[in-house]
Protein backbone atom coordinates (compact mmCIF):
# COMPACT_ATOMS: atom_id res chain seq x y z
CA UNK A 1 0.00 0.00 0.00
CA UNK A 2 1.22 3.52 -0.69
CA UNK A 3 2.17 5.70 2.18
CA UNK A 4 -0.70 7.75 3.53
CA UNK A 5 1.42 9.76 5.89
CA UNK A 6 0.07 13.13 6.79
CA UNK A 7 2.10 16.31 6.83
CA UNK A 8 2.31 19.53 8.72
CA UNK A 9 3.86 22.84 7.76
CA UNK A 10 5.67 24.10 10.82
CA UNK A 11 5.93 27.57 9.24
CA UNK A 12 2.19 28.31 9.12
CA UNK A 13 0.58 25.31 10.85
CA UNK A 14 -1.13 24.06 7.69
CA UNK A 15 -2.31 20.45 8.00
CA UNK A 16 -4.51 20.10 4.95
CA UNK A 17 -3.04 21.61 1.78
CA UNK A 18 0.16 20.37 0.18
CA UNK A 19 1.70 20.02 -3.23
CA UNK A 20 3.12 16.52 -3.29
CA UNK A 21 5.48 15.47 -6.07
CA UNK A 22 5.84 11.73 -6.33
CA UNK A 23 6.87 9.00 -8.71
CA UNK A 24 4.66 5.95 -8.92
CA UNK A 25 4.97 2.64 -10.64
CA UNK A 26 1.58 1.07 -11.12
CA UNK A 27 -0.04 -1.96 -12.63
CA UNK A 28 -3.61 -1.74 -13.81
CA UNK A 29 -6.19 -3.67 -15.72
CA UNK A 30 -7.04 -1.75 -18.86
CA UNK A 31 -10.45 -2.86 -19.97
CA UNK A 32 -11.45 -1.74 -23.45
CA UNK A 33 -14.90 -2.02 -24.88
CA UNK A 34 -15.21 -3.18 -28.46
CA UNK A 35 -15.81 0.47 -29.26
CA UNK A 36 -12.42 1.43 -27.88
CA UNK A 37 -13.56 3.04 -24.65
CA UNK A 38 -11.01 2.50 -21.95
CA UNK A 39 -11.83 1.74 -18.36
CA UNK A 40 -8.90 1.42 -15.97
CA UNK A 41 -9.61 -0.98 -13.16
CA UNK A 42 -7.76 -2.62 -10.29
CA UNK A 43 -4.90 -0.18 -10.26
CA UNK A 44 -2.18 -1.28 -7.87
CA UNK A 45 0.65 0.93 -6.69
CA UNK A 46 3.75 -1.22 -6.89
CA UNK A 47 6.12 1.47 -5.80
CA UNK A 48 5.80 5.08 -4.78
CA UNK A 49 8.53 7.56 -4.01
CA UNK A 50 7.69 10.94 -2.55
CA UNK A 51 10.05 13.46 -4.09
CA UNK A 52 8.93 16.62 -2.38
CA UNK A 53 6.14 18.03 -0.26
CA UNK A 54 5.52 21.75 -0.27
CA UNK A 55 3.05 23.70 1.78
CA UNK A 56 0.34 25.08 -0.50
CA UNK A 57 0.54 28.46 1.22
CA UNK A 58 4.25 28.83 1.92
CA UNK A 59 5.63 27.02 -1.13
CA UNK A 60 9.33 26.24 -1.02
CA UNK A 61 9.74 28.63 1.90
CA UNK A 62 7.64 26.48 4.20
CA UNK A 63 9.06 23.75 6.36
CA UNK A 64 6.94 20.61 6.00
CA UNK A 65 7.49 17.58 8.16
CA UNK A 66 5.66 14.26 8.43
CA UNK A 67 2.95 14.31 11.02
CA UNK A 68 3.21 11.85 13.84
CA UNK A 69 -0.02 9.87 13.77
CA UNK A 70 -0.24 10.04 17.53
CA UNK A 71 -0.74 13.81 17.32
CA UNK A 72 -4.29 15.01 17.68
CA UNK A 73 -5.38 16.37 14.28
CA UNK A 74 -8.97 17.20 15.17
CA UNK A 75 -8.36 20.88 14.45
CA UNK A 76 -7.90 20.45 10.72
CA UNK A 77 -9.85 22.72 8.47
ZN1 LIG B 1 2.97 26.74 5.36
CSV table of N, CA, C and O and ligand atoms in Angstrom, one decimal:
chain,number,residue,atom,x,y,z
A,1,UNK,N,0.8,-1.2,0.0
A,1,UNK,CA,0.0,0.0,0.0
A,1,UNK,C,0.9,1.3,0.0
A,1,UNK,O,1.9,1.3,0.6
A,2,UNK,N,0.4,2.3,-0.7
A,2,UNK,CA,1.2,3.5,-0.7
A,2,UNK,C,1.2,4.2,0.7
A,2,UNK,O,0.2,3.9,1.5
A,3,UNK,N,2.1,5.0,0.9
A,3,UNK,CA,2.2,5.7,2.2
A,3,UNK,C,1.0,6.7,2.2
A,3,UNK,O,0.7,7.4,1.3
A,4,UNK,N,0.4,6.8,3.4
A,4,UNK,CA,-0.7,7.7,3.5
A,4,UNK,C,-0.3,8.7,4.7
A,4,UNK,O,-1.2,9.2,5.4
A,5,UNK,N,1.0,8.9,4.8
A,5,UNK,CA,1.4,9.8,5.9
A,5,UNK,C,0.8,11.2,5.7
A,5,UNK,O,0.7,11.6,4.6
A,6,UNK,N,0.6,11.8,6.8
A,6,UNK,CA,0.1,13.1,6.8
A,6,UNK,C,1.3,14.1,7.0
A,6,UNK,O,2.3,13.6,7.5
A,7,UNK,N,1.0,15.3,6.7
A,7,UNK,CA,2.1,16.3,6.8
A,7,UNK,C,1.6,17.5,7.6
A,7,UNK,O,0.4,17.8,7.8
A,8,UNK,N,2.6,18.3,8.0
A,8,UNK,CA,2.3,19.5,8.7
A,8,UNK,C,3.4,20.5,8.3
A,8,UNK,O,4.6,20.2,8.3
A,9,UNK,N,2.9,21.8,8.0
A,9,UNK,CA,3.9,22.8,7.8
A,9,UNK,C,4.1,23.5,9.1
A,9,UNK,O,3.2,24.1,9.7
A,10,UNK,N,5.4,23.5,9.5
A,10,UNK,CA,5.7,24.1,10.8
A,10,UNK,C,5.8,25.6,10.7
A,10,UNK,O,5.9,26.3,11.7
A,11,UNK,N,5.8,26.1,9.4
A,11,UNK,CA,5.9,27.6,9.2
A,11,UNK,C,4.6,28.3,9.5
A,11,UNK,O,4.5,29.3,10.0
A,12,UNK,N,3.5,27.7,9.0
A,12,UNK,CA,2.2,28.3,9.1
A,12,UNK,C,1.2,27.4,9.8
A,12,UNK,O,0.0,27.9,10.1
A,13,UNK,N,1.5,26.2,10.1
A,13,UNK,CA,0.6,25.3,10.9
A,13,UNK,C,-0.4,24.6,9.9
A,13,UNK,O,-1.3,23.8,10.4
A,14,UNK,N,-0.3,24.7,8.6
A,14,UNK,CA,-1.1,24.1,7.7
A,14,UNK,C,-1.1,22.5,7.8
A,14,UNK,O,0.0,22.0,7.9
A,15,UNK,N,-2.2,21.9,7.9
A,15,UNK,CA,-2.3,20.5,8.0
A,15,UNK,C,-3.0,19.8,6.8
A,15,UNK,O,-3.1,18.6,6.7
A,16,UNK,N,-3.6,20.6,5.9
A,16,UNK,CA,-4.5,20.1,4.9
A,16,UNK,C,-4.2,20.4,3.5
A,16,UNK,O,-4.8,19.8,2.6
A,17,UNK,N,-3.3,21.3,3.2
A,17,UNK,CA,-3.0,21.6,1.8
A,17,UNK,C,-1.6,21.5,1.4
A,17,UNK,O,-0.8,22.3,1.9
A,18,UNK,N,-1.2,20.6,0.6
A,18,UNK,CA,0.2,20.4,0.2
A,18,UNK,C,0.3,20.0,-1.3
A,18,UNK,O,-0.6,19.4,-1.9
A,19,UNK,N,1.4,20.4,-1.9
A,19,UNK,CA,1.7,20.0,-3.2
A,19,UNK,C,2.7,18.9,-3.1
A,19,UNK,O,3.8,19.1,-2.6
A,20,UNK,N,2.3,17.7,-3.4
A,20,UNK,CA,3.1,16.5,-3.3
A,20,UNK,C,3.6,16.1,-4.7
A,20,UNK,O,2.8,15.8,-5.6
A,21,UNK,N,4.9,16.0,-4.8
A,21,UNK,CA,5.5,15.5,-6.1
A,21,UNK,C,6.0,14.1,-5.8
A,21,UNK,O,6.8,13.8,-4.9
A,22,UNK,N,5.5,13.1,-6.6
A,22,UNK,CA,5.8,11.7,-6.3
A,22,UNK,C,6.0,11.0,-7.6
A,22,UNK,O,5.5,11.4,-8.7
A,23,UNK,N,6.7,9.9,-7.6
A,23,UNK,CA,6.9,9.0,-8.7
A,23,UNK,C,6.2,7.7,-8.3
A,23,UNK,O,6.5,7.1,-7.3
A,24,UNK,N,5.3,7.2,-9.2
A,24,UNK,CA,4.7,6.0,-8.9
A,24,UNK,C,4.9,5.0,-10.0
A,24,UNK,O,4.9,5.3,-11.2
A,25,UNK,N,5.0,3.7,-9.7
A,25,UNK,CA,5.0,2.6,-10.6
A,25,UNK,C,3.7,1.8,-10.4
A,25,UNK,O,3.5,1.4,-9.2
A,26,UNK,N,2.9,1.7,-11.4
A,26,UNK,CA,1.6,1.1,-11.1
A,26,UNK,C,1.3,0.0,-12.1
A,26,UNK,O,1.9,-0.1,-13.2
A,27,UNK,N,0.4,-0.9,-11.8
A,27,UNK,CA,0.0,-2.0,-12.6
A,27,UNK,C,-1.6,-1.9,-12.6
A,27,UNK,O,-2.2,-1.8,-11.5
A,28,UNK,N,-2.2,-1.9,-13.8
A,28,UNK,CA,-3.6,-1.7,-13.8
A,28,UNK,C,-4.2,-2.6,-14.9
A,28,UNK,O,-3.5,-2.9,-15.9
A,29,UNK,N,-5.4,-2.9,-14.7
A,29,UNK,CA,-6.2,-3.7,-15.7
A,29,UNK,C,-6.9,-2.7,-16.7
A,29,UNK,O,-7.7,-1.9,-16.2
A,30,UNK,N,-6.4,-2.6,-17.9
A,30,UNK,CA,-7.0,-1.7,-18.9
A,30,UNK,C,-8.1,-2.5,-19.6
A,30,UNK,O,-7.8,-3.5,-20.4
A,31,UNK,N,-9.3,-2.1,-19.4
A,31,UNK,CA,-10.5,-2.9,-20.0
A,31,UNK,C,-11.1,-2.0,-21.1
A,31,UNK,O,-11.6,-1.0,-20.8
A,32,UNK,N,-10.9,-2.5,-22.3
A,32,UNK,CA,-11.4,-1.7,-23.4
A,32,UNK,C,-12.8,-2.4,-23.9
A,32,UNK,O,-12.9,-3.6,-23.9
A,33,UNK,N,-13.7,-1.5,-24.2
A,33,UNK,CA,-14.9,-2.0,-24.9
A,33,UNK,C,-14.6,-2.3,-26.3
A,33,UNK,O,-13.5,-1.8,-26.9
A,34,UNK,N,-15.4,-3.0,-27.0
A,34,UNK,CA,-15.2,-3.2,-28.5
A,34,UNK,C,-15.2,-1.9,-29.2
A,34,UNK,O,-14.6,-1.7,-30.3
A,35,UNK,N,-15.8,-0.8,-28.6
A,35,UNK,CA,-15.8,0.5,-29.3
A,35,UNK,C,-14.6,1.3,-29.0
A,35,UNK,O,-14.4,2.4,-29.5
A,36,UNK,N,-13.7,0.7,-28.2
A,36,UNK,CA,-12.4,1.4,-27.9
A,36,UNK,C,-12.4,2.3,-26.6
A,36,UNK,O,-11.4,3.0,-26.4
A,37,UNK,N,-13.5,2.3,-25.9
A,37,UNK,CA,-13.6,3.0,-24.7
A,37,UNK,C,-12.7,2.3,-23.6
A,37,UNK,O,-12.9,1.1,-23.4
A,38,UNK,N,-11.9,3.1,-23.0
A,38,UNK,CA,-11.0,2.5,-21.9
A,38,UNK,C,-11.5,2.7,-20.5
A,38,UNK,O,-11.9,3.8,-20.2
A,39,UNK,N,-11.5,1.7,-19.8
A,39,UNK,CA,-11.8,1.7,-18.4
A,39,UNK,C,-10.7,1.1,-17.6
A,39,UNK,O,-10.3,0.0,-17.9
A,40,UNK,N,-10.0,1.9,-16.7
A,40,UNK,CA,-8.9,1.4,-16.0
A,40,UNK,C,-9.4,0.9,-14.6
A,40,UNK,O,-10.1,1.6,-13.9
A,41,UNK,N,-9.1,-0.4,-14.4
A,41,UNK,CA,-9.6,-1.0,-13.2
A,41,UNK,C,-8.5,-1.6,-12.4
A,41,UNK,O,-7.4,-2.0,-13.0
A,42,UNK,N,-8.7,-1.9,-11.1
A,42,UNK,CA,-7.8,-2.6,-10.3
A,42,UNK,C,-6.3,-2.1,-10.3
A,42,UNK,O,-5.4,-2.8,-10.5
A,43,UNK,N,-6.2,-0.7,-10.2
A,43,UNK,CA,-4.9,-0.2,-10.3
A,43,UNK,C,-4.2,-0.5,-8.9
A,43,UNK,O,-4.7,-0.2,-7.9
A,44,UNK,N,-3.0,-1.0,-9.1
A,44,UNK,CA,-2.2,-1.3,-7.9
A,44,UNK,C,-0.9,-0.4,-7.9
A,44,UNK,O,-0.3,-0.3,-9.0
A,45,UNK,N,-0.6,0.2,-6.8
A,45,UNK,CA,0.6,0.9,-6.7
A,45,UNK,C,1.7,0.0,-6.3
A,45,UNK,O,1.7,-0.6,-5.2
A,46,UNK,N,2.7,-0.3,-7.2
A,46,UNK,CA,3.8,-1.2,-6.9
A,46,UNK,C,4.9,-0.5,-6.1
A,46,UNK,O,5.6,-1.1,-5.3
A,47,UNK,N,5.0,0.7,-6.4
A,47,UNK,CA,6.1,1.5,-5.8
A,47,UNK,C,5.8,3.0,-5.9
A,47,UNK,O,5.2,3.4,-6.8
A,48,UNK,N,6.1,3.6,-4.8
A,48,UNK,CA,5.8,5.1,-4.8
A,48,UNK,C,6.9,5.8,-4.0
A,48,UNK,O,7.3,5.4,-2.9
A,49,UNK,N,7.5,6.8,-4.7
A,49,UNK,CA,8.5,7.6,-4.0
A,49,UNK,C,8.1,9.0,-3.9
A,49,UNK,O,7.8,9.6,-4.9
A,50,UNK,N,8.0,9.5,-2.7
A,50,UNK,CA,7.7,10.9,-2.5
A,50,UNK,C,8.9,11.8,-2.8
A,50,UNK,O,10.0,11.6,-2.1
A,51,UNK,N,8.9,12.7,-3.8
A,51,UNK,CA,10.1,13.5,-4.1
A,51,UNK,C,10.1,14.7,-3.3
A,51,UNK,O,11.1,15.2,-2.8
A,52,UNK,N,8.9,15.4,-3.2
A,52,UNK,CA,8.9,16.6,-2.4
A,52,UNK,C,7.5,16.9,-1.9
A,52,UNK,O,6.5,16.5,-2.6
A,53,UNK,N,7.4,17.6,-0.8
A,53,UNK,CA,6.1,18.0,-0.3
A,53,UNK,C,6.3,19.5,0.1
A,53,UNK,O,7.2,19.9,0.9
A,54,UNK,N,5.5,20.3,-0.5
A,54,UNK,CA,5.5,21.7,-0.3
A,54,UNK,C,4.2,22.2,0.3
A,54,UNK,O,3.1,21.8,-0.2
A,55,UNK,N,4.2,23.1,1.3
A,55,UNK,CA,3.0,23.7,1.8
A,55,UNK,C,2.4,24.5,0.7
A,55,UNK,O,3.0,25.2,-0.1
A,56,UNK,N,1.1,24.4,0.5
A,56,UNK,CA,0.3,25.1,-0.5
A,56,UNK,C,0.4,26.6,-0.3
A,56,UNK,O,0.4,27.4,-1.3
A,57,UNK,N,0.5,27.0,0.9
A,57,UNK,CA,0.5,28.5,1.2
A,57,UNK,C,2.0,29.0,1.2
A,57,UNK,O,2.2,30.1,0.8
A,58,UNK,N,2.9,28.3,1.8
A,58,UNK,CA,4.2,28.8,1.9
A,58,UNK,C,5.1,28.5,0.7
A,58,UNK,O,6.2,29.1,0.5
A,59,UNK,N,4.8,27.4,0.0
A,59,UNK,CA,5.6,27.0,-1.1
A,59,UNK,C,7.0,26.5,-0.6
A,59,UNK,O,7.0,25.9,0.5
A,60,UNK,N,8.0,26.8,-1.4
A,60,UNK,CA,9.3,26.2,-1.0
A,60,UNK,C,9.9,26.9,0.3
A,60,UNK,O,10.8,26.3,0.9
A,61,UNK,N,9.3,28.0,0.7
A,61,UNK,CA,9.7,28.6,1.9
A,61,UNK,C,9.2,27.9,3.2
A,61,UNK,O,9.8,28.1,4.2
A,62,UNK,N,8.2,27.1,3.0
A,62,UNK,CA,7.6,26.5,4.2
A,62,UNK,C,8.5,25.3,4.6
A,62,UNK,O,9.2,24.7,3.8
A,63,UNK,N,8.4,24.9,5.9
A,63,UNK,CA,9.1,23.7,6.4
A,63,UNK,C,8.0,22.7,6.7
A,63,UNK,O,7.3,22.8,7.6
A,64,UNK,N,7.9,21.7,5.8
A,64,UNK,CA,6.9,20.6,6.0
A,64,UNK,C,7.6,19.4,6.6
A,64,UNK,O,8.7,19.0,6.1
A,65,UNK,N,7.0,18.8,7.6
A,65,UNK,CA,7.5,17.6,8.2
A,65,UNK,C,6.3,16.6,8.3
A,65,UNK,O,5.2,16.9,8.4
A,66,UNK,N,6.7,15.3,8.3
A,66,UNK,CA,5.7,14.3,8.4
A,66,UNK,C,5.0,14.4,9.8
A,66,UNK,O,5.7,14.8,10.8
A,67,UNK,N,3.7,14.2,9.8
A,67,UNK,CA,2.9,14.3,11.0
A,67,UNK,C,2.9,13.0,11.8
A,67,UNK,O,2.5,12.0,11.2
A,68,UNK,N,3.3,13.0,13.0
A,68,UNK,CA,3.2,11.8,13.8
A,68,UNK,C,1.7,11.5,14.0
A,68,UNK,O,0.9,12.3,14.4
A,69,UNK,N,1.4,10.2,13.7
A,69,UNK,CA,0.0,9.9,13.8
A,69,UNK,C,-0.6,9.9,15.2
A,69,UNK,O,-1.8,9.9,15.4
A,70,UNK,N,0.3,10.0,16.2
A,70,UNK,CA,-0.2,10.0,17.5
A,70,UNK,C,-0.7,11.5,17.9
A,70,UNK,O,-1.3,11.7,18.9
A,71,UNK,N,-0.4,12.4,17.0
A,71,UNK,CA,-0.7,13.8,17.3
A,71,UNK,C,-2.2,14.0,17.0
A,71,UNK,O,-2.7,13.5,16.0
A,72,UNK,N,-2.9,14.7,17.9
A,72,UNK,CA,-4.3,15.0,17.7
A,72,UNK,C,-4.5,16.0,16.5
A,72,UNK,O,-3.9,17.1,16.5
A,73,UNK,N,-5.2,15.5,15.5
A,73,UNK,CA,-5.4,16.4,14.3
A,73,UNK,C,-6.8,16.8,14.1
A,73,UNK,O,-7.3,17.1,13.0
A,74,UNK,N,-7.5,16.9,15.2
A,74,UNK,CA,-9.0,17.2,15.2
A,74,UNK,C,-9.2,18.6,14.8
A,74,UNK,O,-10.3,19.0,14.5
A,75,UNK,N,-8.2,19.5,14.7
A,75,UNK,CA,-8.4,20.9,14.5
A,75,UNK,C,-8.2,21.2,13.0
A,75,UNK,O,-8.2,22.3,12.6
A,76,UNK,N,-8.1,20.2,12.1
A,76,UNK,CA,-7.9,20.4,10.7
A,76,UNK,C,-9.1,21.2,10.1
A,76,UNK,O,-10.2,21.1,10.6
A,77,UNK,N,-8.8,22.0,9.1
A,77,UNK,CA,-9.8,22.7,8.5
A,77,UNK,C,-9.3,23.4,7.3
A,77,UNK,O,-9.5,24.3,6.7
B,1,LIG,ZN1,3.0,26.7,5.4
